[in-house]
């Protein structure tokens, strides 16, 4: 079985050709700066370590996908013919309330995705473009869409509702949806395997990257998550502010005479780590500056980890305890400092971090808790593409 996984952004297209049963990745790559000067194409074959990187004009996603398909079947290709691709799996950011699971694409599904465009205007149209382009260029093959929001649709109303006038929910569908669902689903599955009792488990998953979210997963189901109607709610992130008093936003908007678009950009693209540190939104730069004595870097890290710690504790309270805390994502998997500071002060919950294990760099699933810790702590390498491939296989087989 070969599934082509497509993650289509507004100016990018990430892809993998993968066997969801054996987990073998045949090829992986990226089309970047689509429709922008200096378009770049990347292609890698893990089995042979062959890598290709070149500048190539890609005016639209159609040309980008054509380049992908030609490379997969070309001189350094991994398949002889495009018909060897059995199905295509796509990431869609927002499924609203309509889509609670991954589904096979048809005209009704396409219409449903379009209906949710206003909930994710930067992501859904680009995601859908990947679907329609594949349907055009690889006709006759099944396409499956996997939603970032789907895993969190098991949240109870007390968790996903906002205390706004009820009409705003009924008429406008304003509520918490949550994101990073494929990552949280993958990590939750591995965590339950490690615990050995998925039907009776309480797990807090910290997906920490430039975008970051935390979820509470009880008995294998998401019961709460930090992101909301949009990915802006929750943790302090690379450029997003996270939780903030809405009145502060109105105050800043009025005082600085900003438009709606300008205040939106201020919260989404100019805040978070970048807003406090001012020099970079990259956590690696932040840690280097902190080590050199930069006080603003110290403040940003303290703010970020304080919020992570508060969410971990609140979700443990919401679930009536916690069996495991998992760290994943670019920062969660690689920053021992952020992991350590995020767990400081949680000893009252029985959380004991093995500092030596935390510092050691290892890939895969790594236990970070001491033998006497009442709560298991793990670093788990996420694999969202594998989740998309598995869901695709489950639907088309």
mmCIF file of C-alpha atoms in Angstrom:
data_model
loop_
_atom_site.group_PDB
_atom_site.id
_atom_site.type_symbol
_atom_site.label_atom_id
_atom_site.label_comp_id
_atom_site.label_asym_id
_atom_site.label_seq_id
_atom_site.Cartn_x
_atom_site.Cartn_y
_atom_site.Cartn_z
ATOM 1 C CA UNK A 1 0.000 0.000 0.000
ATOM 2 C CA UNK A 2 1.373 3.401 -0.990
ATOM 3 C CA UNK A 3 -0.302 6.566 0.260
ATOM 4 C CA UNK A 4 0.743 10.007 -0.936
ATOM 5 C CA UNK A 5 0.341 12.408 1.993
ATOM 6 C CA UNK A 6 -0.164 16.052 1.029
ATOM 7 C CA UNK A 7 -0.020 19.047 3.369
ATOM 8 C CA UNK A 8 -0.834 22.055 1.220
ATOM 9 C CA UNK A 9 -0.253 25.590 2.520
ATOM 10 C CA UNK A 10 -0.874 28.930 0.853
ATOM 11 C CA UNK A 11 2.625 29.000 -0.679
ATOM 12 C CA UNK A 12 3.966 25.549 0.163
ATOM 13 C CA UNK A 13 3.310 21.854 -0.409
ATOM 14 C CA UNK A 14 4.792 19.210 1.889
ATOM 15 C CA UNK A 15 4.575 15.613 0.744
ATOM 16 C CA UNK A 16 5.437 12.044 1.722
ATOM 17 C CA UNK A 17 4.953 8.737 -0.049
ATOM 18 C CA UNK A 18 4.473 6.219 2.724
ATOM 19 C CA UNK A 19 3.318 2.677 3.469
ATOM 20 C CA UNK A 20 0.942 3.065 6.437
ATOM 21 C CA UNK A 21 1.213 -0.620 7.353
ATOM 22 C CA UNK A 22 4.996 -0.975 7.484
ATOM 23 C CA UNK A 23 5.583 2.758 8.172
ATOM 24 C CA UNK A 24 8.202 2.823 5.386
ATOM 25 C CA UNK A 25 8.713 6.298 3.937
ATOM 26 C CA UNK A 26 9.611 5.971 0.255
ATOM 27 C CA UNK A 27 10.085 9.695 -0.400
ATOM 28 C CA UNK A 28 9.647 12.986 1.403
ATOM 29 C CA UNK A 29 9.941 16.595 0.344
ATOM 30 C CA UNK A 30 8.752 20.168 0.085
ATOM 31 C CA UNK A 31 7.720 22.691 -2.554
ATOM 32 C CA UNK A 32 8.339 26.125 -1.048
ATOM 33 C CA UNK A 33 7.530 29.695 -2.117
ATOM 34 C CA UNK A 34 4.896 28.602 -4.638
ATOM 35 C CA UNK A 35 3.839 31.610 -6.674
ATOM 36 C CA UNK A 36 6.722 33.645 -5.240
ATOM 37 C CA UNK A 37 10.096 34.463 -6.763
ATOM 38 C CA UNK A 38 12.773 31.969 -5.741
ATOM 39 C CA UNK A 39 10.558 28.861 -5.574
ATOM 40 C CA UNK A 40 12.439 25.885 -4.118
ATOM 41 C CA UNK A 41 11.906 22.142 -4.486
ATOM 42 C CA UNK A 42 13.216 19.521 -2.041
ATOM 43 C CA UNK A 43 13.146 15.733 -2.475
ATOM 44 C CA UNK A 44 14.641 12.952 -0.360
ATOM 45 C CA UNK A 45 14.702 9.160 -0.574
ATOM 46 C CA UNK A 46 15.408 7.893 2.988
ATOM 47 C CA UNK A 47 16.346 4.349 1.862
ATOM 48 C CA UNK A 48 19.271 5.581 -0.259
ATOM 49 C CA UNK A 49 19.968 8.937 1.427
ATOM 50 C CA UNK A 50 19.495 10.570 -1.981
ATOM 51 C CA UNK A 51 18.670 14.268 -1.650
ATOM 52 C CA UNK A 52 17.744 16.839 -4.269
ATOM 53 C CA UNK A 53 17.312 20.575 -3.753
ATOM 54 C CA UNK A 54 16.827 23.031 -6.575
ATOM 55 C CA UNK A 55 15.192 26.292 -7.528
ATOM 56 C CA UNK A 56 12.281 25.689 -9.881
ATOM 57 C CA UNK A 57 9.552 28.025 -11.061
ATOM 58 C CA UNK A 58 6.196 26.980 -9.569
ATOM 59 C CA UNK A 59 3.573 29.628 -10.403
ATOM 60 C CA UNK A 60 0.737 27.593 -8.853
ATOM 61 C CA UNK A 61 0.190 24.443 -6.806
ATOM 62 C CA UNK A 62 -0.577 22.579 -10.007
ATOM 63 C CA UNK A 63 2.996 23.042 -11.267
ATOM 64 C CA UNK A 64 4.304 22.124 -7.809
ATOM 65 C CA UNK A 65 2.353 18.865 -7.712
ATOM 66 C CA UNK A 66 3.342 18.052 -11.296
ATOM 67 C CA UNK A 67 6.978 18.427 -10.233
ATOM 68 C CA UNK A 68 6.396 16.103 -7.287
ATOM 69 C CA UNK A 69 4.762 13.435 -9.444
ATOM 70 C CA UNK A 70 7.417 13.683 -12.173
ATOM 71 C CA UNK A 71 10.179 13.319 -9.586
ATOM 72 C CA UNK A 72 8.537 10.348 -7.871
ATOM 73 C CA UNK A 73 8.471 8.536 -11.229
ATOM 74 C CA UNK A 74 11.666 9.987 -12.745
ATOM 75 C CA UNK A 75 15.352 9.070 -12.755
ATOM 76 C CA UNK A 76 15.618 9.071 -8.972
ATOM 77 C CA UNK A 77 12.004 8.084 -8.441
ATOM 78 C CA UNK A 78 10.690 5.441 -6.076
ATOM 79 C CA UNK A 79 7.799 4.248 -8.250
ATOM 80 C CA UNK A 80 7.660 3.306 -11.944
ATOM 81 C CA UNK A 81 4.234 4.767 -12.562
ATOM 82 C CA UNK A 82 1.896 7.120 -10.729
ATOM 83 C CA UNK A 83 -0.733 4.351 -10.702
ATOM 84 C CA UNK A 84 1.350 2.720 -7.952
ATOM 85 C CA UNK A 85 -0.067 5.386 -5.646
ATOM 86 C CA UNK A 86 -3.120 3.739 -4.102
ATOM 87 C CA UNK A 87 -4.636 6.785 -2.400
ATOM 88 C CA UNK A 88 -3.943 10.379 -1.386
ATOM 89 C CA UNK A 89 -4.355 11.672 2.164
ATOM 90 C CA UNK A 90 -4.692 15.388 2.857
ATOM 91 C CA UNK A 91 -4.394 17.556 5.944
ATOM 92 C CA UNK A 92 -7.298 19.975 6.431
ATOM 93 C CA UNK A 93 -6.978 22.423 9.321
ATOM 94 C CA UNK A 94 -10.613 23.110 10.202
ATOM 95 C CA UNK A 95 -13.506 20.666 10.030
ATOM 96 C CA UNK A 96 -15.890 22.641 12.229
ATOM 97 C CA UNK A 97 -18.556 20.590 13.977
ATOM 98 C CA UNK A 98 -19.514 18.735 10.807
ATOM 99 C CA UNK A 99 -16.385 16.591 10.492
ATOM 100 C CA UNK A 100 -15.561 14.524 13.571
ATOM 101 C CA UNK A 101 -13.509 11.901 11.715
ATOM 102 C CA UNK A 102 -11.467 11.579 8.533
ATOM 103 C CA UNK A 103 -13.612 11.076 5.420
ATOM 104 C CA UNK A 104 -13.452 10.079 1.763
ATOM 105 C CA UNK A 105 -13.661 13.120 -0.504
ATOM 106 C CA UNK A 106 -16.761 13.725 -2.602
ATOM 107 C CA UNK A 107 -18.592 16.871 -3.696
ATOM 108 C CA UNK A 108 -20.511 17.064 -0.409
ATOM 109 C CA UNK A 109 -17.272 16.921 1.593
ATOM 110 C CA UNK A 110 -15.695 19.627 -0.570
ATOM 111 C CA UNK A 111 -18.733 21.836 0.031
ATOM 112 C CA UNK A 112 -18.491 21.152 3.769
ATOM 113 C CA UNK A 113 -14.834 22.168 3.867
ATOM 114 C CA UNK A 114 -15.625 25.367 1.960
ATOM 115 C CA UNK A 115 -18.377 26.139 4.480
ATOM 116 C CA UNK A 116 -15.720 26.192 7.208
ATOM 117 C CA UNK A 117 -13.377 28.494 5.292
ATOM 118 C CA UNK A 118 -14.358 31.503 7.386
ATOM 119 C CA UNK A 119 -13.176 29.653 10.506
ATOM 120 C CA UNK A 120 -9.713 29.127 8.958
ATOM 121 C CA UNK A 121 -9.408 31.623 6.071
ATOM 122 C CA UNK A 122 -5.612 31.265 5.807
ATOM 123 C CA UNK A 123 -5.532 27.475 5.868
ATOM 124 C CA UNK A 124 -8.674 25.747 4.580
ATOM 125 C CA UNK A 125 -8.700 27.241 1.056
ATOM 126 C CA UNK A 126 -5.025 26.285 0.588
ATOM 127 C CA UNK A 127 -5.613 22.795 2.022
ATOM 128 C CA UNK A 128 -8.570 22.295 -0.307
ATOM 129 C CA UNK A 129 -6.510 23.460 -3.269
ATOM 130 C CA UNK A 130 -4.250 20.452 -2.684
ATOM 131 C CA UNK A 131 -7.274 18.154 -2.812
ATOM 132 C CA UNK A 132 -8.732 19.536 -6.035
ATOM 133 C CA UNK A 133 -5.312 19.621 -7.723
ATOM 134 C CA UNK A 134 -4.699 15.953 -6.877
ATOM 135 C CA UNK A 135 -8.153 15.041 -8.163
ATOM 136 C CA UNK A 136 -7.216 16.701 -11.448
ATOM 137 C CA UNK A 137 -3.703 15.299 -11.854
ATOM 138 C CA UNK A 138 -4.190 11.831 -10.332
ATOM 139 C CA UNK A 139 -7.704 11.103 -11.490
ATOM 140 C CA UNK A 140 -9.471 7.976 -10.364
ATOM 141 C CA UNK A 141 -7.561 7.609 -7.098
ATOM 142 C CA UNK A 142 -9.400 8.006 -3.762
ATOM 143 C CA UNK A 143 -8.673 11.153 -1.747
ATOM 144 C CA UNK A 144 -9.138 11.236 2.023
ATOM 145 C CA UNK A 145 -9.171 14.361 4.196
ATOM 146 C CA UNK A 146 -7.884 14.320 7.784
ATOM 147 C CA UNK A 147 -8.880 17.244 10.005
ATOM 148 C CA UNK A 148 -6.722 18.948 12.645
ATOM 149 C CA UNK A 149 -9.866 19.578 14.671
ATOM 150 C CA UNK A 150 -11.377 16.070 14.507
ATOM 151 C CA UNK A 151 -9.532 14.467 17.437
ATOM 152 C CA UNK A 152 -10.831 17.174 19.775
ATOM 153 C CA UNK A 153 -14.494 16.721 18.820
ATOM 154 C CA UNK A 154 -14.894 14.411 21.825
ATOM 155 C CA UNK A 155 -14.637 17.410 24.163
ATOM 156 C CA UNK A 156 -17.742 17.850 26.334
ATOM 157 C CA UNK A 157 -19.773 21.049 26.028
ATOM 158 C CA UNK A 158 -18.481 22.328 29.378
ATOM 159 C CA UNK A 159 -14.993 22.384 27.860
ATOM 160 C CA UNK A 160 -15.678 23.633 24.324
ATOM 161 C CA UNK A 161 -18.351 26.256 25.033
ATOM 162 C CA UNK A 162 -17.479 29.927 25.575
ATOM 163 C CA UNK A 163 -19.476 31.936 28.138
ATOM 164 C CA UNK A 164 -20.778 34.250 25.415
ATOM 165 C CA UNK A 165 -24.445 34.706 24.470
ATOM 166 C CA UNK A 166 -25.676 31.244 23.447
ATOM 167 C CA UNK A 167 -26.845 32.650 20.116
ATOM 168 C CA UNK A 168 -23.197 33.166 19.157
ATOM 169 C CA UNK A 169 -22.727 29.422 19.353
ATOM 170 C CA UNK A 170 -26.004 28.415 17.733
ATOM 171 C CA UNK A 171 -25.891 30.931 14.886
ATOM 172 C CA UNK A 172 -22.144 31.533 14.373
ATOM 173 C CA UNK A 173 -20.647 28.272 15.696
ATOM 174 C CA UNK A 174 -18.308 30.217 17.982
ATOM 175 C CA UNK A 175 -16.726 27.649 20.314
ATOM 176 C CA UNK A 176 -13.425 25.948 21.074
ATOM 177 C CA UNK A 177 -12.357 23.518 18.336
ATOM 178 C CA UNK A 178 -8.679 22.836 19.044
ATOM 179 C CA UNK A 179 -5.882 22.055 16.587
ATOM 180 C CA UNK A 180 -2.779 19.847 16.156
ATOM 181 C CA UNK A 181 -5.255 16.971 16.384
ATOM 182 C CA UNK A 182 -3.236 14.519 14.275
ATOM 183 C CA UNK A 183 -0.187 15.033 16.493
ATOM 184 C CA UNK A 184 -2.182 14.701 19.717
ATOM 185 C CA UNK A 185 -3.859 11.559 18.347
ATOM 186 C CA UNK A 186 -0.539 9.956 17.415
ATOM 187 C CA UNK A 187 1.096 10.746 20.761
ATOM 188 C CA UNK A 188 -1.984 9.659 22.728
ATOM 189 C CA UNK A 189 -1.912 6.289 20.958
ATOM 190 C CA UNK A 190 1.758 5.698 21.793
ATOM 191 C CA UNK A 191 1.270 6.930 25.358
ATOM 192 C CA UNK A 192 -1.601 4.518 25.928
ATOM 193 C CA UNK A 193 0.532 1.676 24.558
ATOM 194 C CA UNK A 194 3.277 2.611 27.018
ATOM 195 C CA UNK A 195 0.808 2.739 29.904
ATOM 196 C CA UNK A 196 -0.758 -0.555 28.846
ATOM 197 C CA UNK A 197 -4.290 0.476 29.809
ATOM 198 C CA UNK A 198 -5.805 2.858 27.231
ATOM 199 C CA UNK A 199 -9.335 2.537 28.597
ATOM 200 C CA UNK A 200 -8.282 3.906 31.987
ATOM 201 C CA UNK A 201 -5.687 6.603 31.392
ATOM 202 C CA UNK A 202 -5.182 10.305 32.055
ATOM 203 C CA UNK A 203 -2.600 11.926 29.783
ATOM 204 C CA UNK A 204 -1.486 15.519 29.275
ATOM 205 C CA UNK A 205 0.154 16.089 25.873
ATOM 206 C CA UNK A 206 2.322 19.155 25.297
ATOM 207 C CA UNK A 207 2.791 19.783 21.561
ATOM 208 C CA UNK A 208 5.407 22.523 21.648
ATOM 209 C CA UNK A 209 6.674 24.158 18.472
ATOM 210 C CA UNK A 210 6.408 27.590 16.889
ATOM 211 C CA UNK A 211 2.718 26.863 17.256
ATOM 212 C CA UNK A 212 1.914 25.110 20.539
ATOM 213 C CA UNK A 213 -1.020 23.425 22.212
ATOM 214 C CA UNK A 214 -1.746 21.194 25.192
ATOM 215 C CA UNK A 215 -4.472 18.577 25.419
ATOM 216 C CA UNK A 216 -6.072 16.548 28.174
ATOM 217 C CA UNK A 217 -6.702 12.999 26.949
ATOM 218 C CA UNK A 218 -8.782 10.765 29.211
ATOM 219 C CA UNK A 219 -9.320 7.104 28.344
ATOM 220 C CA UNK A 220 -7.989 7.759 24.846
ATOM 221 C CA UNK A 221 -10.282 10.716 24.093
ATOM 222 C CA UNK A 222 -9.582 14.436 24.058
ATOM 223 C CA UNK A 223 -11.557 16.130 26.834
ATOM 224 C CA UNK A 224 -9.950 19.575 26.588
ATOM 225 C CA UNK A 225 -7.296 21.439 24.629
ATOM 226 C CA UNK A 226 -5.678 24.853 24.808
ATOM 227 C CA UNK A 227 -6.319 26.214 21.291
ATOM 228 C CA UNK A 228 -9.796 27.535 20.624
ATOM 229 C CA UNK A 229 -11.909 28.858 17.767
ATOM 230 C CA UNK A 230 -8.568 29.640 16.145
ATOM 231 C CA UNK A 231 -4.954 28.615 16.921
ATOM 232 C CA UNK A 232 -4.462 31.956 18.730
ATOM 233 C CA UNK A 233 -5.895 30.851 22.073
ATOM 234 C CA UNK A 234 -3.844 29.061 24.720
ATOM 235 C CA UNK A 235 -0.094 28.996 25.192
ATOM 236 C CA UNK A 236 2.407 31.740 24.434
ATOM 237 C CA UNK A 237 3.913 30.713 21.081
ATOM 238 C CA UNK A 238 6.568 31.809 18.600
ATOM 239 C CA UNK A 239 4.600 34.801 17.313
ATOM 240 C CA UNK A 240 1.130 34.299 18.862
ATOM 241 C CA UNK A 241 0.140 35.843 22.173
ATOM 242 C CA UNK A 242 -2.073 33.008 23.425
ATOM 243 C CA UNK A 243 -4.482 33.696 26.299
ATOM 244 C CA UNK A 244 -5.009 37.410 26.858
ATOM 245 C CA UNK A 245 -7.698 39.717 28.259
ATOM 246 C CA UNK A 246 -9.874 40.618 25.235
ATOM 247 C CA UNK A 247 -10.275 44.113 26.658
ATOM 248 C CA UNK A 248 -6.489 44.584 26.392
ATOM 249 C CA UNK A 249 -6.797 43.990 22.654
ATOM 250 C CA UNK A 250 -9.542 46.612 22.318
ATOM 251 C CA UNK A 251 -7.493 49.048 24.420
ATOM 252 C CA UNK A 252 -4.366 48.627 22.246
ATOM 253 C CA UNK A 253 -6.411 48.821 19.060
ATOM 254 C CA UNK A 254 -7.977 52.121 20.097
ATOM 255 C CA UNK A 255 -4.801 53.688 21.504
ATOM 256 C CA UNK A 256 -2.687 52.798 18.468
ATOM 257 C CA UNK A 257 -5.516 53.469 16.008
ATOM 258 C CA UNK A 258 -5.151 50.024 14.421
ATOM 259 C CA UNK A 259 -7.437 48.384 11.882
ATOM 260 C CA UNK A 260 -8.923 44.933 12.496
ATOM 261 C CA UNK A 261 -6.308 43.462 10.156
ATOM 262 C CA UNK A 262 -3.476 45.252 11.957
ATOM 263 C CA UNK A 263 -4.512 44.130 15.458
ATOM 264 C CA UNK A 264 -4.991 40.582 14.151
ATOM 265 C CA UNK A 265 -1.442 40.634 12.754
ATOM 266 C CA UNK A 266 -0.156 42.072 16.032
ATOM 267 C CA UNK A 267 -1.595 39.147 18.009
ATOM 268 C CA UNK A 268 -0.772 36.403 15.512
ATOM 269 C CA UNK A 269 2.531 37.501 13.970
ATOM 270 C CA UNK A 270 4.158 40.056 16.284
ATOM 271 C CA UNK A 271 3.516 38.684 19.777
ATOM 272 C CA UNK A 272 4.575 35.623 21.794
ATOM 273 C CA UNK A 273 8.333 34.966 21.964
ATOM 274 C CA UNK A 274 8.983 37.531 19.235
ATOM 275 C CA UNK A 275 6.931 40.174 20.994
ATOM 276 C CA UNK A 276 8.707 39.821 24.338
ATOM 277 C CA UNK A 277 12.232 38.912 23.181
ATOM 278 C CA UNK A 278 12.024 41.150 20.050
ATOM 279 C CA UNK A 279 15.088 39.576 18.381
ATOM 280 C CA UNK A 280 13.644 36.280 17.123
ATOM 281 C CA UNK A 281 10.657 33.933 17.397
ATOM 282 C CA UNK A 282 12.919 30.847 17.396
ATOM 283 C CA UNK A 283 13.259 29.091 20.754
ATOM 284 C CA UNK A 284 16.826 28.073 19.898
ATOM 285 C CA UNK A 285 17.859 31.729 19.562
ATOM 286 C CA UNK A 286 16.035 32.421 22.807
ATOM 287 C CA UNK A 287 17.981 29.781 24.735
ATOM 288 C CA UNK A 288 21.322 30.972 23.325
ATOM 289 C CA UNK A 289 20.531 34.547 24.364
ATOM 290 C CA UNK A 290 19.440 33.417 27.834
ATOM 291 C CA UNK A 291 22.719 31.550 28.319
ATOM 292 C CA UNK A 292 24.533 34.770 27.400
ATOM 293 C CA UNK A 293 22.668 36.679 30.107
ATOM 294 C CA UNK A 294 19.913 38.333 28.052
ATOM 295 C CA UNK A 295 17.231 39.329 30.597
ATOM 296 C CA UNK A 296 14.477 39.614 27.996
ATOM 297 C CA UNK A 297 15.216 36.077 26.833
ATOM 298 C CA UNK A 298 14.997 34.888 30.455
ATOM 299 C CA UNK A 299 11.653 36.641 30.820
ATOM 300 C CA UNK A 300 10.240 35.105 27.640
ATOM 301 C CA UNK A 301 11.240 31.588 28.703
ATOM 302 C CA UNK A 302 9.820 32.126 32.194
ATOM 303 C CA UNK A 303 6.537 33.376 30.734
ATOM 304 C CA UNK A 304 6.277 30.533 28.254
ATOM 305 C CA UNK A 305 7.048 27.724 30.714
ATOM 306 C CA UNK A 306 4.871 29.272 33.438
ATOM 307 C CA UNK A 307 1.874 28.995 31.128
ATOM 308 C CA UNK A 308 2.745 25.434 30.098
ATOM 309 C CA UNK A 309 3.029 24.431 33.753
ATOM 310 C CA UNK A 310 -0.302 26.091 34.612
ATOM 311 C CA UNK A 311 -2.076 24.230 31.808
ATOM 312 C CA UNK A 312 -0.571 20.889 32.848
ATOM 313 C CA UNK A 313 -1.811 21.381 36.418
ATOM 314 C CA UNK A 314 -5.262 22.587 35.333
ATOM 315 C CA UNK A 315 -5.755 19.593 33.032
ATOM 316 C CA UNK A 316 -4.648 17.208 35.770
ATOM 317 C CA UNK A 317 -7.331 18.795 37.959
ATOM 318 C CA UNK A 318 -9.915 18.545 35.167
ATOM 319 C CA UNK A 319 -9.246 14.819 34.737
ATOM 320 C CA UNK A 320 -8.938 14.056 38.437
ATOM 321 C CA UNK A 321 -5.262 13.177 38.149
ATOM 322 C CA UNK A 322 -2.621 12.438 35.540
ATOM 323 C CA UNK A 323 -0.784 9.217 34.656
ATOM 324 C CA UNK A 324 1.571 10.616 32.018
ATOM 325 C CA UNK A 325 2.873 13.943 30.725
ATOM 326 C CA UNK A 326 4.144 13.855 27.136
ATOM 327 C CA UNK A 327 6.307 16.375 25.290
ATOM 328 C CA UNK A 328 6.308 16.472 21.501
ATOM 329 C CA UNK A 329 6.829 18.892 18.604
ATOM 330 C CA UNK A 330 10.042 20.682 17.621
ATOM 331 C CA UNK A 331 10.557 22.339 21.019
ATOM 332 C CA UNK A 332 8.994 19.586 23.099
ATOM 333 C CA UNK A 333 11.216 16.922 21.542
ATOM 334 C CA UNK A 334 14.465 18.902 21.487
ATOM 335 C CA UNK A 335 14.600 21.438 24.320
ATOM 336 C CA UNK A 336 15.584 19.922 27.661
ATOM 337 C CA UNK A 337 15.482 23.421 29.193
ATOM 338 C CA UNK A 338 11.848 24.067 28.251
ATOM 339 C CA UNK A 339 10.814 20.605 29.440
ATOM 340 C CA UNK A 340 12.615 21.038 32.752
ATOM 341 C CA UNK A 341 11.283 24.525 33.485
ATOM 342 C CA UNK A 342 7.755 23.514 32.440
ATOM 343 C CA UNK A 343 7.716 20.835 35.158
ATOM 344 C CA UNK A 344 9.270 22.938 37.940
ATOM 345 C CA UNK A 345 6.896 23.202 40.892
ATOM 346 C CA UNK A 346 4.793 20.180 39.965
ATOM 347 C CA UNK A 347 6.467 17.967 42.552
ATOM 348 C CA UNK A 348 3.329 18.253 44.700
ATOM 349 C CA UNK A 349 1.587 16.169 41.995
ATOM 350 C CA UNK A 350 4.238 13.460 42.248
ATOM 351 C CA UNK A 351 6.097 14.665 39.144
ATOM 352 C CA UNK A 352 9.816 13.822 39.280
ATOM 353 C CA UNK A 353 11.969 14.564 36.229
ATOM 354 C CA UNK A 354 15.150 12.537 35.706
ATOM 355 C CA UNK A 355 17.512 15.389 34.850
ATOM 356 C CA UNK A 356 20.171 13.117 33.357
ATOM 357 C CA UNK A 357 17.668 11.414 31.052
ATOM 358 C CA UNK A 358 16.184 14.792 30.143
ATOM 359 C CA UNK A 359 19.525 16.173 28.975
ATOM 360 C CA UNK A 360 20.504 13.117 26.912
ATOM 361 C CA UNK A 361 19.479 13.409 23.243
ATOM 362 C CA UNK A 362 17.683 10.341 21.889
ATOM 363 C CA UNK A 363 15.149 9.852 19.115
ATOM 364 C CA UNK A 364 11.822 8.098 19.484
ATOM 365 C CA UNK A 365 9.925 7.584 22.725
ATOM 366 C CA UNK A 366 12.139 8.312 25.739
ATOM 367 C CA UNK A 367 11.186 8.018 29.405
ATOM 368 C CA UNK A 368 12.200 11.138 31.334
ATOM 369 C CA UNK A 369 10.731 10.436 34.766
ATOM 370 C CA UNK A 370 12.513 8.921 37.742
ATOM 371 C CA UNK A 371 11.647 5.426 38.957
ATOM 372 C CA UNK A 372 9.920 6.934 42.013
ATOM 373 C CA UNK A 373 7.859 9.480 40.049
ATOM 374 C CA UNK A 374 4.109 8.972 40.474
ATOM 375 C CA UNK A 375 3.586 10.467 37.011
ATOM 376 C CA UNK A 376 5.316 9.062 33.935
ATOM 377 C CA UNK A 377 7.088 11.685 31.805
ATOM 378 C CA UNK A 378 7.909 10.940 28.178
ATOM 379 C CA UNK A 379 9.360 12.658 25.163
ATOM 380 C CA UNK A 380 7.577 11.245 22.112
ATOM 381 C CA UNK A 381 8.518 11.925 18.508
ATOM 382 C CA UNK A 382 5.296 12.840 16.709
ATOM 383 C CA UNK A 383 4.385 11.619 13.229
ATOM 384 C CA UNK A 384 1.373 13.444 11.793
ATOM 385 C CA UNK A 385 1.968 12.127 8.277
ATOM 386 C CA UNK A 386 1.686 8.540 9.510
ATOM 387 C CA UNK A 387 -1.660 9.356 11.148
ATOM 388 C CA UNK A 388 -2.932 10.767 7.847
ATOM 389 C CA UNK A 389 -1.680 7.688 5.967
ATOM 390 C CA UNK A 390 -3.241 5.309 8.496
ATOM 391 C CA UNK A 391 -6.593 7.095 8.379
ATOM 392 C CA UNK A 392 -6.466 6.999 4.594
ATOM 393 C CA UNK A 393 -5.792 3.278 4.574
ATOM 394 C CA UNK A 394 -8.600 2.608 7.052
ATOM 395 C CA UNK A 395 -11.106 4.387 4.806
ATOM 396 C CA UNK A 396 -10.073 3.093 1.359
ATOM 397 C CA UNK A 397 -9.080 -0.508 2.088
#
